[in-house]
PDB file of C-alpha atoms in Angstrom:
ATOM      1  CA  GLN A   1       9.339  16.072  -1.459  1.00  0.00           C
ATOM      2  CA  VAL A   2       6.751  13.817  -1.978  1.00  0.00           C
ATOM      3  CA  GLN A   3       3.447  14.523   0.277  1.00  0.00           C
ATOM      4  CA  LEU A   4       1.482  10.490   0.206  1.00  0.00           C
ATOM      5  CA  VAL A   5      -2.298  11.368   2.257  1.00  0.00           C
ATOM      6  CA  GLU A   6      -3.800   8.481   2.838  1.00  0.00           C
ATOM      7  CA  SER A   7      -7.907   7.740   3.267  1.00  0.00           C
ATOM      8  CA  GLY A   8     -10.318   5.457   3.626  1.00  0.00           C
ATOM      9  CA  GLY A   9      -9.895   3.319   6.406  1.00  0.00           C
ATOM     10  CA  GLY A  10     -11.853   2.443   9.104  1.00  0.00           C
ATOM     11  CA  LEU A  11     -14.377  -0.164  11.109  1.00  0.00           C
ATOM     12  CA  VAL A  12     -15.688  -3.279   9.291  1.00  0.00           C
ATOM     13  CA  GLN A  13     -16.806  -6.434  10.094  1.00  0.00           C
ATOM     14  CA  ALA A  14     -15.045  -9.807   9.141  1.00  0.00           C
ATOM     15  CA  GLY A  15     -15.690 -10.977   5.788  1.00  0.00           C
ATOM     16  CA  GLY A  16     -16.301  -7.155   4.610  1.00  0.00           C
ATOM     17  CA  SER A  17     -14.544  -4.979   2.153  1.00  0.00           C
ATOM     18  CA  LEU A  18     -13.095  -1.415   2.236  1.00  0.00           C
ATOM     19  CA  ARG A  19     -10.822   0.373   0.090  1.00  0.00           C
ATOM     20  CA  LEU A  20      -8.039   3.092   0.680  1.00  0.00           C
ATOM     21  CA  SER A  21      -6.773   5.556  -1.681  1.00  0.00           C
ATOM     22  CA  CYS A  22      -3.761   7.305  -0.911  1.00  0.00           C
ATOM     23  CA  ALA A  23      -3.344  10.591  -3.006  1.00  0.00           C
ATOM     24  CA  ALA A  24       0.190  11.954  -3.904  1.00  0.00           C
ATOM     25  CA  SER A  25       1.908  15.750  -4.674  1.00  0.00           C
ATOM     26  CA  GLY A  26       3.622  16.247  -7.896  1.00  0.00           C
ATOM     27  CA  ARG A  27       3.995  15.592 -11.749  1.00  0.00           C
ATOM     28  CA  THR A  28       6.446  12.959 -11.098  1.00  0.00           C
ATOM     29  CA  PHE A  29       4.011  10.171  -9.873  1.00  0.00           C
ATOM     30  CA  SER A  30       4.122   7.731 -12.925  1.00  0.00           C
ATOM     31  CA  GLY A  31       7.910   7.077 -12.452  1.00  0.00           C
ATOM     32  CA  TYR A  32       7.051   6.031  -9.088  1.00  0.00           C
ATOM     33  CA  ALA A  33       6.621   2.467  -7.702  1.00  0.00           C
ATOM     34  CA  MET A  34       3.444   2.503  -5.330  1.00  0.00           C
ATOM     35  CA  GLY A  35       3.496  -0.099  -1.991  1.00  0.00           C
ATOM     36  CA  TRP A  36       0.722  -1.169   0.551  1.00  0.00           C
ATOM     37  CA  PHE A  37       3.005  -1.966   4.297  1.00  0.00           C
ATOM     38  CA  ARG A  38       0.968  -2.493   7.201  1.00  0.00           C
ATOM     39  CA  GLN A  39       1.639  -2.213  11.157  1.00  0.00           C
ATOM     40  CA  ALA A  40      -0.456  -3.965  13.963  1.00  0.00           C
ATOM     41  CA  PRO A  41      -0.006  -3.201  17.427  1.00  0.00           C
ATOM     42  CA  GLY A  42       3.550  -4.924  19.534  1.00  0.00           C
ATOM     43  CA  LYS A  43       4.555  -6.190  15.691  1.00  0.00           C
ATOM     44  CA  GLU A  44       6.999  -5.048  12.657  1.00  0.00           C
ATOM     45  CA  ARG A  45       5.431  -3.373   9.174  1.00  0.00           C
ATOM     46  CA  GLU A  46       4.980  -5.761   6.844  1.00  0.00           C
ATOM     47  CA  PHE A  47       4.627  -5.530   2.655  1.00  0.00           C
ATOM     48  CA  VAL A  48       1.032  -5.731   1.257  1.00  0.00           C
ATOM     49  CA  ALA A  49       1.420  -4.910  -2.391  1.00  0.00           C
ATOM     50  CA  ALA A  50       3.129  -3.208  -4.840  1.00  0.00           C
ATOM     51  CA  ALA A  51       1.775  -1.598  -8.287  1.00  0.00           C
ATOM     52  CA  SER A  52       5.136  -0.728 -11.070  1.00  0.00           C
ATOM     53  CA  GLY A  53       4.720   2.334 -12.471  1.00  0.00           C
ATOM     54  CA  SER A  54       2.645   2.022 -15.152  1.00  0.00           C
ATOM     55  CA  GLY A  55       0.516  -0.055 -13.622  1.00  0.00           C
ATOM     56  CA  SER A  56       1.119  -3.126 -15.157  1.00  0.00           C
ATOM     57  CA  MET A  57       2.440  -5.327 -12.767  1.00  0.00           C
ATOM     58  CA  SER A  58       1.648  -6.082  -9.308  1.00  0.00           C
ATOM     59  CA  TYR A  59       3.090  -8.231  -6.413  1.00  0.00           C
ATOM     60  CA  TYR A  60       1.119  -8.956  -3.478  1.00  0.00           C
ATOM     61  CA  ALA A  61       1.731 -10.583  -0.351  1.00  0.00           C
ATOM     62  CA  ASP A  62       0.600 -14.340   0.248  1.00  0.00           C
ATOM     63  CA  SER A  63      -1.673 -13.701   3.115  1.00  0.00           C
ATOM     64  CA  VAL A  64      -3.738 -11.131   0.887  1.00  0.00           C
ATOM     65  CA  LYS A  65      -3.083 -13.034  -2.725  1.00  0.00           C
ATOM     66  CA  GLY A  66      -7.302 -14.040  -3.652  1.00  0.00           C
ATOM     67  CA  ARG A  67      -8.270 -10.828  -1.325  1.00  0.00           C
ATOM     68  CA  PHE A  68      -6.473  -7.952  -2.440  1.00  0.00           C
ATOM     69  CA  THR A  69      -6.566  -5.258  -5.375  1.00  0.00           C
ATOM     70  CA  ILE A  70      -3.500  -3.030  -5.376  1.00  0.00           C
ATOM     71  CA  SER A  71      -4.475  -0.049  -8.480  1.00  0.00           C
ATOM     72  CA  ARG A  72      -3.585   3.210  -9.915  1.00  0.00           C
ATOM     73  CA  ASP A  73      -4.480   6.223 -11.630  1.00  0.00           C
ATOM     74  CA  ASN A  74      -1.836   8.053 -12.689  1.00  0.00           C
ATOM     75  CA  ALA A  75      -3.551  11.144 -14.025  1.00  0.00           C
ATOM     76  CA  LYS A  76      -5.018  11.508 -10.647  1.00  0.00           C
ATOM     77  CA  SER A  77      -2.108  11.031  -9.099  1.00  0.00           C
ATOM     78  CA  THR A  78      -3.620   8.056  -6.659  1.00  0.00           C
ATOM     79  CA  VAL A  79      -2.607   4.681  -5.809  1.00  0.00           C
ATOM     80  CA  TYR A  80      -5.825   2.143  -4.452  1.00  0.00           C
ATOM     81  CA  LEU A  81      -6.365  -1.163  -2.361  1.00  0.00           C
ATOM     82  CA  GLN A  82      -9.378  -2.646  -2.688  1.00  0.00           C
ATOM     83  CA  MET A  83      -9.515  -5.717   0.723  1.00  0.00           C
ATOM     84  CA  SER A  84     -12.466  -7.875  -0.163  1.00  0.00           C
ATOM     85  CA  SER A  85     -12.904 -11.120   2.433  1.00  0.00           C
ATOM     86  CA  LEU A  86     -11.757  -9.014   5.290  1.00  0.00           C
ATOM     87  CA  LYS A  87     -10.134 -11.278   8.511  1.00  0.00           C
ATOM     88  CA  PRO A  88     -10.023  -9.854  12.452  1.00  0.00           C
ATOM     89  CA  GLU A  89      -5.457  -9.979  11.922  1.00  0.00           C
ATOM     90  CA  ASP A  90      -6.055  -7.706   9.199  1.00  0.00           C
ATOM     91  CA  THR A  91      -6.288  -4.884  11.372  1.00  0.00           C
ATOM     92  CA  ALA A  92      -3.206  -2.764  11.690  1.00  0.00           C
ATOM     93  CA  VAL A  93      -2.431   1.197  10.332  1.00  0.00           C
ATOM     94  CA  TYR A  94      -2.009   1.019   6.935  1.00  0.00           C
ATOM     95  CA  TYR A  95       0.870   2.916   5.017  1.00  0.00           C
ATOM     96  CA  CYS A  96       1.688   3.753   1.227  1.00  0.00           C
ATOM     97  CA  ALA A  97       5.058   4.563   0.176  1.00  0.00           C
ATOM     98  CA  ALA A  98       6.550   5.416  -2.837  1.00  0.00           C
ATOM     99  CA  GLN A  99       9.585   4.328  -4.537  1.00  0.00           C
ATOM    100  CA  VAL A 100      11.893   5.847  -7.110  1.00  0.00           C
ATOM    101  CA  ASN A 101      13.333   3.900  -9.643  1.00  0.00           C
ATOM    102  CA  ALA A 102      17.152   4.384 -10.476  1.00  0.00           C
ATOM    103  CA  ARG A 103      19.169   1.343 -11.562  1.00  0.00           C
ATOM    104  CA  GLY A 104      15.840  -0.944  -9.986  1.00  0.00           C
ATOM    105  CA  THR A 105      13.517  -1.501  -8.328  1.00  0.00           C
ATOM    106  CA  TYR A 106      12.849  -3.848  -5.090  1.00  0.00           C
ATOM    107  CA  TYR A 107       8.536  -3.959  -4.192  1.00  0.00           C
ATOM    108  CA  TYR A 108       9.136  -5.777  -1.315  1.00  0.00           C
ATOM    109  CA  GLN A 109      11.959  -4.487   0.573  1.00  0.00           C
ATOM    110  CA  GLN A 110      10.517  -1.227   2.699  1.00  0.00           C
ATOM    111  CA  ASN A 111      14.051   0.315   3.484  1.00  0.00           C
ATOM    112  CA  ARG A 112      13.889   0.742  -0.318  1.00  0.00           C
ATOM    113  CA  TYR A 113      10.841   3.152  -0.270  1.00  0.00           C
ATOM    114  CA  ASN A 114      11.601   6.370  -0.674  1.00  0.00           C
ATOM    115  CA  TYR A 115       8.801   8.701   0.781  1.00  0.00           C
ATOM    116  CA  TRP A 116       5.434   7.811   3.334  1.00  0.00           C
ATOM    117  CA  GLY A 117       2.173   8.582   4.384  1.00  0.00           C
ATOM    118  CA  GLN A 118       1.446   9.122   7.961  1.00  0.00           C
ATOM    119  CA  GLY A 119      -1.492   6.049   8.005  1.00  0.00           C
ATOM    120  CA  THR A 120      -4.801   5.237   7.811  1.00  0.00           C
ATOM    121  CA  GLN A 121      -6.024   2.792  10.710  1.00  0.00           C
ATOM    122  CA  VAL A 122      -8.258  -0.410   9.761  1.00  0.00           C
ATOM    123  CA  THR A 123      -9.988  -2.309  12.006  1.00  0.00           C
ATOM    124  CA  VAL A 124     -11.774  -5.766  11.093  1.00  0.00           C
ATOM    125  CA  SER A 125     -13.806  -7.057  14.210  1.00  0.00           C
ATOM    126  CA  SER A 126     -15.001 -10.616  14.889  1.00  0.00           C
TER     127      SER A 126
END
């Protein structure tokens, strides 16, 4: 199975920036679409951003467009989430996930992702 390990979370003031990283095991990293999701206490997990296997296409939730940027380095089997202009409502546990592209890729649907990391806490203070 694929193992995903997130890092880079922490405490930041509103308006600040933070970069999350997700390192993956295996040799087939470029064959996976990669996504970022987040879950705040008492709320359901929600989609944040996703990238195609090559990184040529990216997708974002409306709430983070213009503020967050997803990127990937397939040579390092790592996907990143650069977060800027952070808001208190961005506070959540952030998870990375990998989706095997069989017959199609469903970037926004969390139940289509096959592997998940353990998450990293991001806290934005006001």
